[in-house]
Amino acid sequence: MDEILVLAEHREGELRDITFEMLSKARSLGKDAGKSVTALLLGAGVGDYAEALKSHADEVLVLDHGNLKAFNAAVYQQVLSEVLKSREPSLVMIGHTAFGVDLAPGLAVTLELPFASDCIDLAYEGDDLKATRQIYEGKVNATVSFADAPTVLVTFRPSACPVEDAEASAGKVTELDVAVPEEPAMRQFLEYVEAAVGEVDITKADVVVSIGRGLREEENLPMIEELAEALGGVVACSRPCVDAGWLPKDRQVGSSGKTVKPKLYLAIGISGQFQHLSGMKAADTIVAVNKDPKAPIFSEADYGIVGDLMKVVPALKEKIAELRA
Ligand SMILES: Cc1cc2nc3c(=O)[nH]c(=O)nc-3n(C[C@H](O)[C@H](O)[C@H](O)COP(=O)(O)OP(=O)(O)OC[C@H]3O[C@@H](n4cnc5c(N)ncnc54)[C@H](O)[C@@H]3O)c2cc1C
């Protein structure tokens, strides 16, 4: 059976969400096109991850080796080259993450694979794979096809698709026997440095109350902070609020800020430009408050309140207090 191969990504002891997002997309593609789904897991001491991946793929290929303790694109590239040459999957998916952008282009060049980066969707039309990519900073979605080849490679954008529930039946786990080179002298892993997190980590919050330029001035911020507190959430914002110095950069949501996936995202006075949407559209429930009924944010929102935020926010606070009492 033809195969879609997904490279599992993990960091600092955790499988990353992008792994399950790609496996979900691969499973729906596989169902439509009659292809099996294989997760490829490279690392050292990664047995537990294989267990977690089993119910998301037909097969999990595991290569557990000391030389794979830290991600190194040069080492990964050599290992992947061997695996791809022997298995010839029709599609290889790698996350469009810091790891993926380091790894995938070199791999494509080495193996001469047709390659599309930063895909937000994939679909088979018959035997032909079509990939959707955003161009002109997201203003246009382009559908691209690939040159005829046994294997094509894509990098897939994080948060571009939801994670589907695991399958009831678990896939098999296969240990790979592939030679793993040492890190080359020119490219060594030294240490992992976590990006500094401010006093609030908006990426971990279940409730995010996000403000935009519609707030007009910093003096109006306290009422938003009170609303966030009443909901047990944190305050985030669109880019103009950071530019204006109302909130620090680590509160910015969007393509040049953070990606959040809370249970509830309250967008207040935010128009919903694509750069903002890309950082929050994976939230479980989106509620938007905007005085402009045509604001693009309403097309992403599950619930919309058309009104002046200076009236809506106090009313929401009052209602929450009433319900809490
Ligand atoms: C390379 C690049 C990267 C970018 N990265 C990001 C990013 O990461 N995150 C991000 O957010 N932006 C980013 N931007 C900026 C983005 O293009 C938008 O300019 C920005 O998202 C707009 O922010 P906003 O919605 O707060 O402001 P605006 O677009 O000005 O919208 C304000 C909204 O408030 C509403 N409003 C006004 N008054 C009220 C009121 N009293 N009550 C209710 N509603 C009211 C208006 O109707 C309007 O819809 C980026 C831009 C570029 C070029």
mmCIF file of C-alpha atoms and ligand atoms in Angstrom:
data_model
loop_
_atom_site.group_PDB
_atom_site.id
_atom_site.type_symbol
_atom_site.label_atom_id
_atom_site.label_comp_id
_atom_site.label_asym_id
_atom_site.label_seq_id
_atom_site.Cartn_x
_atom_site.Cartn_y
_atom_site.Cartn_z
ATOM 1 C CA MET A 1 0.000 0.000 0.000
ATOM 2 C CA ASP A 2 1.180 3.481 -0.824
ATOM 3 C CA GLU A 3 2.415 5.482 2.147
ATOM 4 C CA ILE A 4 2.296 8.998 3.623
ATOM 5 C CA LEU A 5 5.217 9.498 5.971
ATOM 6 C CA VAL A 6 5.081 12.112 8.732
ATOM 7 C CA LEU A 7 8.205 13.139 10.619
ATOM 8 C CA ALA A 8 7.292 13.354 14.309
ATOM 9 C CA GLU A 9 8.657 16.466 15.979
ATOM 10 C CA HIS A 10 9.529 16.545 19.652
ATOM 11 C CA ARG A 11 11.417 18.964 21.824
ATOM 12 C CA GLU A 12 12.554 18.945 25.417
ATOM 13 C CA GLY A 13 10.679 15.761 26.281
ATOM 14 C CA GLU A 14 7.395 16.515 24.513
ATOM 15 C CA LEU A 15 5.860 15.611 21.201
ATOM 16 C CA ARG A 16 4.859 18.872 19.586
ATOM 17 C CA ASP A 17 1.303 19.655 18.454
ATOM 18 C CA ILE A 18 2.408 19.934 14.825
ATOM 19 C CA THR A 19 3.082 16.164 14.853
ATOM 20 C CA PHE A 20 -0.550 15.358 15.628
ATOM 21 C CA GLU A 21 -1.827 18.046 13.269
ATOM 22 C CA MET A 22 0.161 16.516 10.386
ATOM 23 C CA LEU A 23 -0.918 12.986 11.319
ATOM 24 C CA SER A 24 -4.568 14.128 11.333
ATOM 25 C CA LYS A 25 -4.190 15.672 7.900
ATOM 26 C CA ALA A 26 -2.323 12.568 6.665
ATOM 27 C CA ARG A 27 -5.073 10.282 7.943
ATOM 28 C CA SER A 28 -7.818 12.175 6.149
ATOM 29 C CA LEU A 29 -5.693 12.294 2.981
ATOM 30 C CA GLY A 30 -4.899 8.608 3.335
ATOM 31 C CA LYS A 31 -8.570 7.690 3.684
ATOM 32 C CA ASP A 32 -9.457 9.614 0.513
ATOM 33 C CA ALA A 33 -6.529 8.367 -1.551
ATOM 34 C CA GLY A 34 -6.109 4.832 -0.171
ATOM 35 C CA LYS A 35 -2.711 5.421 1.431
ATOM 36 C CA SER A 36 -1.387 4.254 4.778
ATOM 37 C CA VAL A 37 0.040 6.678 7.329
ATOM 38 C CA THR A 38 3.437 6.184 8.936
ATOM 39 C CA ALA A 39 4.952 8.274 11.699
ATOM 40 C CA LEU A 40 8.741 8.427 11.696
ATOM 41 C CA LEU A 41 10.227 8.988 15.125
ATOM 42 C CA LEU A 42 13.900 9.863 15.444
ATOM 43 C CA GLY A 43 15.563 10.521 18.795
ATOM 44 C CA ALA A 44 17.197 9.018 21.867
ATOM 45 C CA GLY A 45 15.038 7.422 24.571
ATOM 46 C CA VAL A 46 11.852 8.084 22.614
ATOM 47 C CA GLY A 47 10.002 4.809 23.316
ATOM 48 C CA ASP A 48 7.190 6.587 25.176
ATOM 49 C CA TYR A 49 6.519 8.805 22.199
ATOM 50 C CA ALA A 50 6.015 5.748 19.996
ATOM 51 C CA GLU A 51 3.232 4.649 22.351
ATOM 52 C CA ALA A 52 1.590 8.077 22.055
ATOM 53 C CA LEU A 53 1.832 8.024 18.247
ATOM 54 C CA LYS A 54 0.543 4.476 17.761
ATOM 55 C CA SER A 55 -3.111 5.387 17.701
ATOM 56 C CA HIS A 56 -2.558 8.183 15.173
ATOM 57 C CA ALA A 57 -0.807 6.156 12.462
ATOM 58 C CA ASP A 58 -0.895 2.731 10.815
ATOM 59 C CA GLU A 59 2.764 2.272 11.636
ATOM 60 C CA VAL A 60 5.355 4.034 13.782
ATOM 61 C CA LEU A 61 8.966 3.708 12.626
ATOM 62 C CA VAL A 62 11.352 4.284 15.509
ATOM 63 C CA LEU A 63 15.050 4.996 15.310
ATOM 64 C CA ASP A 64 16.325 5.325 18.864
ATOM 65 C CA HIS A 65 19.996 6.268 18.829
ATOM 66 C CA GLY A 66 22.349 8.302 21.024
ATOM 67 C CA ASN A 67 23.468 10.401 18.057
ATOM 68 C CA LEU A 68 19.879 11.611 17.697
ATOM 69 C CA LYS A 69 19.694 13.000 21.236
ATOM 70 C CA ALA A 70 19.465 16.578 19.972
ATOM 71 C CA PHE A 71 18.013 17.744 16.670
ATOM 72 C CA ASN A 72 20.725 18.337 14.099
ATOM 73 C CA ALA A 73 19.530 18.967 10.543
ATOM 74 C CA ALA A 74 22.675 17.449 9.010
ATOM 75 C CA VAL A 75 22.269 14.157 10.910
ATOM 76 C CA TYR A 76 18.507 14.038 10.391
ATOM 77 C CA GLN A 77 18.992 14.676 6.697
ATOM 78 C CA GLN A 78 21.290 11.695 6.275
ATOM 79 C CA VAL A 79 19.013 9.384 8.235
ATOM 80 C CA LEU A 80 15.910 10.553 6.402
ATOM 81 C CA SER A 81 17.628 10.107 3.064
ATOM 82 C CA GLU A 82 18.219 6.442 3.872
ATOM 83 C CA VAL A 83 14.666 5.905 5.106
ATOM 84 C CA LEU A 84 13.088 7.635 2.106
ATOM 85 C CA LYS A 85 15.254 5.762 -0.384
ATOM 86 C CA SER A 86 14.237 2.425 1.066
ATOM 87 C CA ARG A 87 10.508 3.137 1.606
ATOM 88 C CA GLU A 88 9.682 5.538 -1.231
ATOM 89 C CA PRO A 89 6.569 7.043 0.401
ATOM 90 C CA SER A 90 4.455 9.055 -2.026
ATOM 91 C CA LEU A 91 4.317 11.999 0.379
ATOM 92 C CA VAL A 92 6.608 13.146 3.190
ATOM 93 C CA MET A 93 5.306 15.733 5.675
ATOM 94 C CA ILE A 94 7.615 17.769 7.908
ATOM 95 C CA GLY A 95 6.466 20.602 10.180
ATOM 96 C CA HIS A 96 7.078 24.144 8.944
ATOM 97 C CA THR A 97 8.819 24.873 12.217
ATOM 98 C CA ALA A 98 12.317 26.017 13.136
ATOM 99 C CA PHE A 99 13.388 22.345 12.798
ATOM 100 C CA GLY A 100 11.521 21.755 9.548
ATOM 101 C CA VAL A 101 12.769 24.832 7.711
ATOM 102 C CA ASP A 102 16.295 23.861 8.693
ATOM 103 C CA LEU A 103 15.895 20.310 7.465
ATOM 104 C CA ALA A 104 13.474 20.069 4.546
ATOM 105 C CA PRO A 105 15.031 22.245 1.803
ATOM 106 C CA GLY A 106 18.401 20.464 2.036
ATOM 107 C CA LEU A 107 16.669 17.106 2.018
ATOM 108 C CA ALA A 108 14.679 18.066 -1.081
ATOM 109 C CA VAL A 109 17.845 19.159 -2.882
ATOM 110 C CA THR A 110 19.834 16.065 -1.876
ATOM 111 C CA LEU A 111 17.152 13.631 -3.015
ATOM 112 C CA GLU A 112 15.865 15.863 -5.840
ATOM 113 C CA LEU A 113 12.338 15.728 -4.458
ATOM 114 C CA PRO A 114 9.579 18.060 -5.646
ATOM 115 C CA PHE A 115 9.029 20.326 -2.634
ATOM 116 C CA ALA A 116 6.426 22.836 -1.397
ATOM 117 C CA SER A 117 6.994 24.724 1.826
ATOM 118 C CA ASP A 118 4.608 26.189 4.405
ATOM 119 C CA CYS A 119 1.521 24.390 3.090
ATOM 120 C CA ILE A 120 -1.773 25.115 4.810
ATOM 121 C CA ASP A 121 -3.747 22.360 3.101
ATOM 122 C CA LEU A 122 -3.230 19.257 0.987
ATOM 123 C CA ALA A 123 -5.639 17.277 -1.173
ATOM 124 C CA TYR A 124 -5.448 14.496 -3.741
ATOM 125 C CA GLU A 125 -7.165 14.963 -7.084
ATOM 126 C CA GLY A 126 -6.978 11.442 -8.379
ATOM 127 C CA ASP A 127 -3.303 10.547 -8.006
ATOM 128 C CA ASP A 128 -2.194 14.185 -8.110
ATOM 129 C CA LEU A 129 -1.356 15.946 -4.896
ATOM 130 C CA LYS A 130 -2.353 19.615 -4.669
ATOM 131 C CA ALA A 131 -0.906 21.813 -1.961
ATOM 132 C CA THR A 132 -2.339 25.128 -0.806
ATOM 133 C CA ARG A 133 0.174 27.825 0.123
ATOM 134 C CA GLN A 134 -0.316 31.450 1.010
ATOM 135 C CA ILE A 135 1.410 34.089 -1.073
ATOM 136 C CA TYR A 136 1.638 37.907 -0.881
ATOM 137 C CA GLU A 137 1.759 37.707 2.934
ATOM 138 C CA GLY A 138 -1.404 35.625 3.071
ATOM 139 C CA LYS A 139 -3.589 37.761 0.827
ATOM 140 C CA VAL A 140 -3.866 35.012 -1.793
ATOM 141 C CA ASN A 141 -4.072 31.243 -1.472
ATOM 142 C CA ALA A 142 -2.271 29.458 -4.291
ATOM 143 C CA THR A 143 -2.834 25.834 -5.201
ATOM 144 C CA VAL A 144 0.318 24.178 -6.471
ATOM 145 C CA SER A 145 0.924 20.789 -8.023
ATOM 146 C CA PHE A 146 4.127 18.784 -8.121
ATOM 147 C CA ALA A 147 6.389 17.427 -10.836
ATOM 148 C CA ASP A 148 5.861 13.739 -11.455
ATOM 149 C CA ALA A 149 8.043 11.846 -8.964
ATOM 150 C CA PRO A 150 7.713 8.793 -6.715
ATOM 151 C CA THR A 151 8.064 10.957 -3.584
ATOM 152 C CA VAL A 152 7.145 14.580 -2.903
ATOM 153 C CA LEU A 153 8.039 16.592 0.175
ATOM 154 C CA VAL A 154 6.095 19.316 1.962
ATOM 155 C CA THR A 155 6.491 21.360 5.106
ATOM 156 C CA PHE A 156 3.148 21.921 6.818
ATOM 157 C CA ARG A 157 2.258 25.068 8.765
ATOM 158 C CA PRO A 158 1.527 24.658 12.502
ATOM 159 C CA SER A 159 -2.122 25.223 13.530
ATOM 160 C CA ALA A 160 -3.249 24.918 9.904
ATOM 161 C CA CYS A 161 -5.525 21.985 10.687
ATOM 162 C CA PRO A 162 -7.218 20.584 13.788
ATOM 163 C CA VAL A 163 -6.084 17.455 15.601
ATOM 164 C CA GLU A 164 -8.547 14.612 15.091
ATOM 165 C CA ASP A 165 -9.218 12.067 17.819
ATOM 166 C CA ALA A 166 -6.943 9.034 17.916
ATOM 167 C CA GLU A 167 -8.099 5.880 16.161
ATOM 168 C CA ALA A 168 -9.376 3.085 18.363
ATOM 169 C CA SER A 169 -7.033 0.528 16.777
ATOM 170 C CA ALA A 170 -3.351 1.103 17.390
ATOM 171 C CA GLY A 171 -0.732 0.925 14.652
ATOM 172 C CA LYS A 172 2.338 -1.296 14.869
ATOM 173 C CA VAL A 173 5.710 -0.081 16.066
ATOM 174 C CA THR A 174 8.753 -1.017 13.983
ATOM 175 C CA GLU A 175 12.353 -0.487 15.089
ATOM 176 C CA LEU A 176 14.499 0.843 12.256
ATOM 177 C CA ASP A 177 18.019 -0.297 11.617
ATOM 178 C CA VAL A 178 19.715 2.645 9.909
ATOM 179 C CA ALA A 179 23.257 3.899 10.483
ATOM 180 C CA VAL A 180 23.238 7.229 12.324
ATOM 181 C CA PRO A 181 26.276 9.439 11.753
ATOM 182 C CA GLU A 182 27.893 11.580 14.442
ATOM 183 C CA GLU A 183 27.241 15.309 14.346
ATOM 184 C CA PRO A 184 29.597 16.875 11.789
ATOM 185 C CA ALA A 185 32.259 19.171 13.267
ATOM 186 C CA MET A 186 30.888 22.125 11.274
ATOM 187 C CA ARG A 187 27.465 21.833 12.863
ATOM 188 C CA GLN A 188 27.254 20.778 16.504
ATOM 189 C CA PHE A 189 24.422 21.075 18.995
ATOM 190 C CA LEU A 190 25.663 23.148 21.973
ATOM 191 C CA GLU A 191 22.678 23.849 24.199
ATOM 192 C CA TYR A 192 18.971 24.386 24.115
ATOM 193 C CA VAL A 193 17.964 27.938 25.067
ATOM 194 C CA GLU A 194 14.275 28.482 25.772
ATOM 195 C CA ALA A 195 12.929 31.833 24.579
ATOM 196 C CA ALA A 196 12.339 34.126 27.534
ATOM 197 C CA VAL A 197 8.749 34.004 28.724
ATOM 198 C CA GLY A 198 7.369 37.159 30.343
ATOM 199 C CA GLU A 199 5.453 37.140 33.601
ATOM 200 C CA VAL A 200 2.445 35.785 31.685
ATOM 201 C CA ASP A 201 2.649 32.942 29.163
ATOM 202 C CA ILE A 202 -0.300 33.554 26.832
ATOM 203 C CA THR A 203 0.342 30.275 24.984
ATOM 204 C CA LYS A 204 -0.583 28.226 28.065
ATOM 205 C CA ALA A 205 -3.769 30.062 29.091
ATOM 206 C CA ASP A 206 -7.243 28.522 28.675
ATOM 207 C CA VAL A 207 -8.851 31.935 28.385
ATOM 208 C CA VAL A 208 -7.260 34.779 26.422
ATOM 209 C CA VAL A 209 -8.835 38.225 26.406
ATOM 210 C CA SER A 210 -7.218 40.031 23.522
ATOM 211 C CA ILE A 211 -7.442 43.711 22.724
ATOM 212 C CA GLY A 212 -6.804 45.682 19.588
ATOM 213 C CA ARG A 213 -6.439 49.231 18.432
ATOM 214 C CA GLY A 214 -10.171 49.689 19.032
ATOM 215 C CA LEU A 215 -9.311 50.133 22.725
ATOM 216 C CA ARG A 216 -8.068 53.577 21.675
ATOM 217 C CA GLU A 217 -5.824 54.325 24.681
ATOM 218 C CA GLU A 218 -3.800 52.648 27.385
ATOM 219 C CA GLU A 219 -5.983 54.219 30.082
ATOM 220 C CA ASN A 220 -8.754 51.790 29.032
ATOM 221 C CA LEU A 221 -6.594 48.744 29.745
ATOM 222 C CA PRO A 222 -7.672 48.204 33.396
ATOM 223 C CA MET A 223 -11.237 47.287 32.415
ATOM 224 C CA ILE A 224 -9.827 44.611 30.081
ATOM 225 C CA GLU A 225 -7.565 43.294 32.844
ATOM 226 C CA GLU A 226 -10.572 43.112 35.171
ATOM 227 C CA LEU A 227 -12.562 41.206 32.554
ATOM 228 C CA ALA A 228 -9.681 38.773 32.049
ATOM 229 C CA GLU A 229 -9.406 38.274 35.795
ATOM 230 C CA ALA A 230 -13.160 37.663 36.108
ATOM 231 C CA LEU A 231 -12.837 34.952 33.430
ATOM 232 C CA GLY A 232 -9.668 33.479 34.946
ATOM 233 C CA GLY A 233 -7.746 34.424 31.812
ATOM 234 C CA VAL A 234 -4.836 36.529 30.611
ATOM 235 C CA VAL A 235 -4.637 39.677 28.490
ATOM 236 C CA ALA A 236 -3.108 39.509 25.017
ATOM 237 C CA CYS A 237 -3.248 41.911 22.076
ATOM 238 C CA SER A 238 -2.807 42.692 18.407
ATOM 239 C CA ARG A 239 0.407 44.232 17.111
ATOM 240 C CA PRO A 240 -0.596 47.912 17.160
ATOM 241 C CA CYS A 241 -1.065 47.655 20.950
ATOM 242 C CA VAL A 242 2.547 46.466 21.289
ATOM 243 C CA ASP A 243 3.743 49.165 18.904
ATOM 244 C CA ALA A 244 1.916 51.739 21.037
ATOM 245 C CA GLY A 245 3.659 50.385 24.152
ATOM 246 C CA TRP A 246 0.423 49.366 25.920
ATOM 247 C CA LEU A 247 1.594 45.765 26.394
ATOM 248 C CA PRO A 248 4.930 43.945 26.009
ATOM 249 C CA LYS A 249 5.820 42.022 22.871
ATOM 250 C CA ASP A 250 5.309 38.635 24.553
ATOM 251 C CA ARG A 251 1.543 39.406 24.663
ATOM 252 C CA GLN A 252 1.264 39.830 20.889
ATOM 253 C CA VAL A 253 -0.796 37.234 19.025
ATOM 254 C CA GLY A 254 -0.205 36.627 15.337
ATOM 255 C CA SER A 255 2.235 35.787 12.602
ATOM 256 C CA SER A 256 5.018 37.883 14.121
ATOM 257 C CA GLY A 257 3.845 37.169 17.679
ATOM 258 C CA LYS A 258 2.657 34.070 19.508
ATOM 259 C CA THR A 259 0.267 31.348 18.417
ATOM 260 C CA VAL A 260 -2.371 30.598 21.034
ATOM 261 C CA LYS A 261 -4.933 27.814 21.243
ATOM 262 C CA PRO A 262 -7.058 28.623 24.282
ATOM 263 C CA LYS A 263 -10.498 27.221 25.041
ATOM 264 C CA LEU A 264 -11.865 30.769 24.767
ATOM 265 C CA TYR A 265 -10.419 33.679 22.764
ATOM 266 C CA LEU A 266 -12.171 36.985 23.266
ATOM 267 C CA ALA A 267 -11.140 39.461 20.540
ATOM 268 C CA ILE A 268 -12.076 42.993 21.578
ATOM 269 C CA GLY A 269 -11.643 45.870 19.144
ATOM 270 C CA ILE A 270 -9.553 43.734 16.782
ATOM 271 C CA SER A 271 -10.330 43.942 13.063
ATOM 272 C CA GLY A 272 -9.074 40.426 12.259
ATOM 273 C CA GLN A 273 -6.294 40.968 9.719
ATOM 274 C CA PHE A 274 -4.782 37.701 8.531
ATOM 275 C CA GLN A 275 -1.544 38.328 10.442
ATOM 276 C CA HIS A 276 -3.579 38.327 13.649
ATOM 277 C CA LEU A 277 -5.887 35.457 12.671
ATOM 278 C CA SER A 278 -3.000 33.099 11.995
ATOM 279 C CA GLY A 279 -2.091 33.274 15.688
ATOM 280 C CA MET A 280 -5.520 32.560 17.179
ATOM 281 C CA LYS A 281 -7.824 30.832 14.734
ATOM 282 C CA ALA A 282 -7.171 27.427 16.302
ATOM 283 C CA ALA A 283 -8.845 28.543 19.553
ATOM 284 C CA ASP A 284 -11.765 26.291 20.562
ATOM 285 C CA THR A 285 -14.244 29.165 20.803
ATOM 286 C CA ILE A 286 -13.762 32.666 19.454
ATOM 287 C CA VAL A 287 -15.913 35.572 20.598
ATOM 288 C CA ALA A 288 -15.453 38.909 18.856
ATOM 289 C CA VAL A 289 -16.545 42.363 19.983
ATOM 290 C CA ASN A 290 -16.387 45.034 17.299
ATOM 291 C CA LYS A 291 -18.442 48.069 16.413
ATOM 292 C CA ASP A 292 -18.052 47.360 12.693
ATOM 293 C CA PRO A 293 -20.390 44.518 11.606
ATOM 294 C CA LYS A 294 -18.210 43.989 8.523
ATOM 295 C CA ALA A 295 -14.981 43.490 10.496
ATOM 296 C CA PRO A 296 -13.198 40.355 9.138
ATOM 297 C CA ILE A 297 -12.837 38.955 12.670
ATOM 298 C CA PHE A 298 -16.524 38.021 12.551
ATOM 299 C CA SER A 299 -15.876 35.501 9.792
ATOM 300 C CA GLU A 300 -13.608 33.527 12.176
ATOM 301 C CA ALA A 301 -15.714 34.085 15.302
ATOM 302 C CA ASP A 302 -18.120 31.535 16.754
ATOM 303 C CA TYR A 303 -19.996 34.358 18.489
ATOM 304 C CA GLY A 304 -20.001 38.025 17.551
ATOM 305 C CA ILE A 305 -21.113 41.093 19.481
ATOM 306 C CA VAL A 306 -21.537 44.176 17.314
ATOM 307 C CA GLY A 307 -21.176 47.154 19.590
ATOM 308 C CA ASP A 308 -18.967 49.711 21.266
ATOM 309 C CA LEU A 309 -16.462 47.898 23.453
ATOM 310 C CA MET A 310 -16.679 50.702 26.009
ATOM 311 C CA LYS A 311 -20.245 49.566 26.645
ATOM 312 C CA VAL A 312 -19.915 45.830 25.910
ATOM 313 C CA VAL A 313 -16.931 45.144 28.208
ATOM 314 C CA PRO A 314 -18.564 46.621 31.359
ATOM 315 C CA ALA A 315 -21.791 44.767 30.523
ATOM 316 C CA LEU A 316 -19.873 41.477 30.154
ATOM 317 C CA LYS A 317 -18.077 42.081 33.464
ATOM 318 C CA GLU A 318 -21.388 42.755 35.187
ATOM 319 C CA LYS A 319 -22.967 39.619 33.731
ATOM 320 C CA ILE A 320 -20.024 37.456 34.809
ATOM 321 C CA ALA A 321 -20.168 38.898 38.340
ATOM 322 C CA GLU A 322 -23.910 38.207 38.416
ATOM 323 C CA LEU A 323 -23.396 34.600 37.318
ATOM 324 C CA ARG A 324 -20.586 34.104 39.814
ATOM 325 C CA ALA A 325 -22.637 35.487 42.724
HETATM 326 C C1 LIG B 1 4.858 41.531 8.439
HETATM 327 C C2 LIG B 1 3.681 41.871 9.329
HETATM 328 C C3 LIG B 1 3.494 41.113 10.463
HETATM 329 C C4 LIG B 1 2.419 41.399 11.306
HETATM 330 N N1 LIG B 1 2.240 40.636 12.422
HETATM 331 C C5 LIG B 1 1.148 40.865 13.196
HETATM 332 C C6 LIG B 1 0.909 40.042 14.329
HETATM 333 O O1 LIG B 1 1.664 39.144 14.680
HETATM 334 N N2 LIG B 1 -0.210 40.308 15.050
HETATM 335 C C7 LIG B 1 -1.102 41.281 14.742
HETATM 336 O O2 LIG B 1 -2.101 41.450 15.443
HETATM 337 N N3 LIG B 1 -0.869 42.083 13.672
HETATM 338 C C8 LIG B 1 0.233 41.908 12.907
HETATM 339 N N4 LIG B 1 0.465 42.727 11.854
HETATM 340 C C9 LIG B 1 -0.400 43.915 11.678
HETATM 341 C C10 LIG B 1 -1.722 43.588 10.980
HETATM 342 O O3 LIG B 1 -1.558 43.686 9.594
HETATM 343 C C11 LIG B 1 -2.829 44.565 11.418
HETATM 344 O O4 LIG B 1 -2.391 45.877 11.153
HETATM 345 C C12 LIG B 1 -3.184 44.442 12.887
HETATM 346 O O5 LIG B 1 -3.489 43.116 13.223
HETATM 347 C C13 LIG B 1 -4.406 45.310 13.167
HETATM 348 O O6 LIG B 1 -4.612 45.349 14.540
HETATM 349 P P1 LIG B 1 -6.028 45.723 15.118
HETATM 350 O O7 LIG B 1 -7.048 44.771 14.632
HETATM 351 O O8 LIG B 1 -5.873 45.865 16.596
HETATM 352 O O9 LIG B 1 -6.256 47.208 14.550
HETATM 353 P P2 LIG B 1 -7.207 47.713 13.409
HETATM 354 O O10 LIG B 1 -7.065 46.956 12.163
HETATM 355 O O11 LIG B 1 -7.029 49.198 13.371
HETATM 356 O O12 LIG B 1 -8.670 47.377 13.954
HETATM 357 C C14 LIG B 1 -9.264 47.999 15.048
HETATM 358 C C15 LIG B 1 -10.686 47.463 15.132
HETATM 359 O O13 LIG B 1 -11.312 47.998 16.294
HETATM 360 C C16 LIG B 1 -12.660 48.279 15.962
HETATM 361 N N5 LIG B 1 -13.103 49.312 16.888
HETATM 362 C C17 LIG B 1 -12.696 50.616 16.943
HETATM 363 N N6 LIG B 1 -13.296 51.247 17.973
HETATM 364 C C18 LIG B 1 -14.094 50.324 18.570
HETATM 365 C C19 LIG B 1 -14.982 50.367 19.681
HETATM 366 N N7 LIG B 1 -15.153 51.489 20.405
HETATM 367 N N8 LIG B 1 -15.659 49.252 19.997
HETATM 368 C C20 LIG B 1 -15.509 48.108 19.279
HETATM 369 N N9 LIG B 1 -14.665 47.998 18.215
HETATM 370 C C21 LIG B 1 -13.988 49.097 17.876
HETATM 371 C C22 LIG B 1 -12.627 48.735 14.524
HETATM 372 O O14 LIG B 1 -13.906 48.549 13.929
HETATM 373 C C23 LIG B 1 -11.565 47.845 13.938
HETATM 374 O O15 LIG B 1 -12.141 46.664 13.380
HETATM 375 C C24 LIG B 1 1.529 42.468 11.003
HETATM 376 C C25 LIG B 1 1.729 43.206 9.840
HETATM 377 C C26 LIG B 1 2.793 42.914 9.014
HETATM 378 C C27 LIG B 1 2.982 43.734 7.759
#
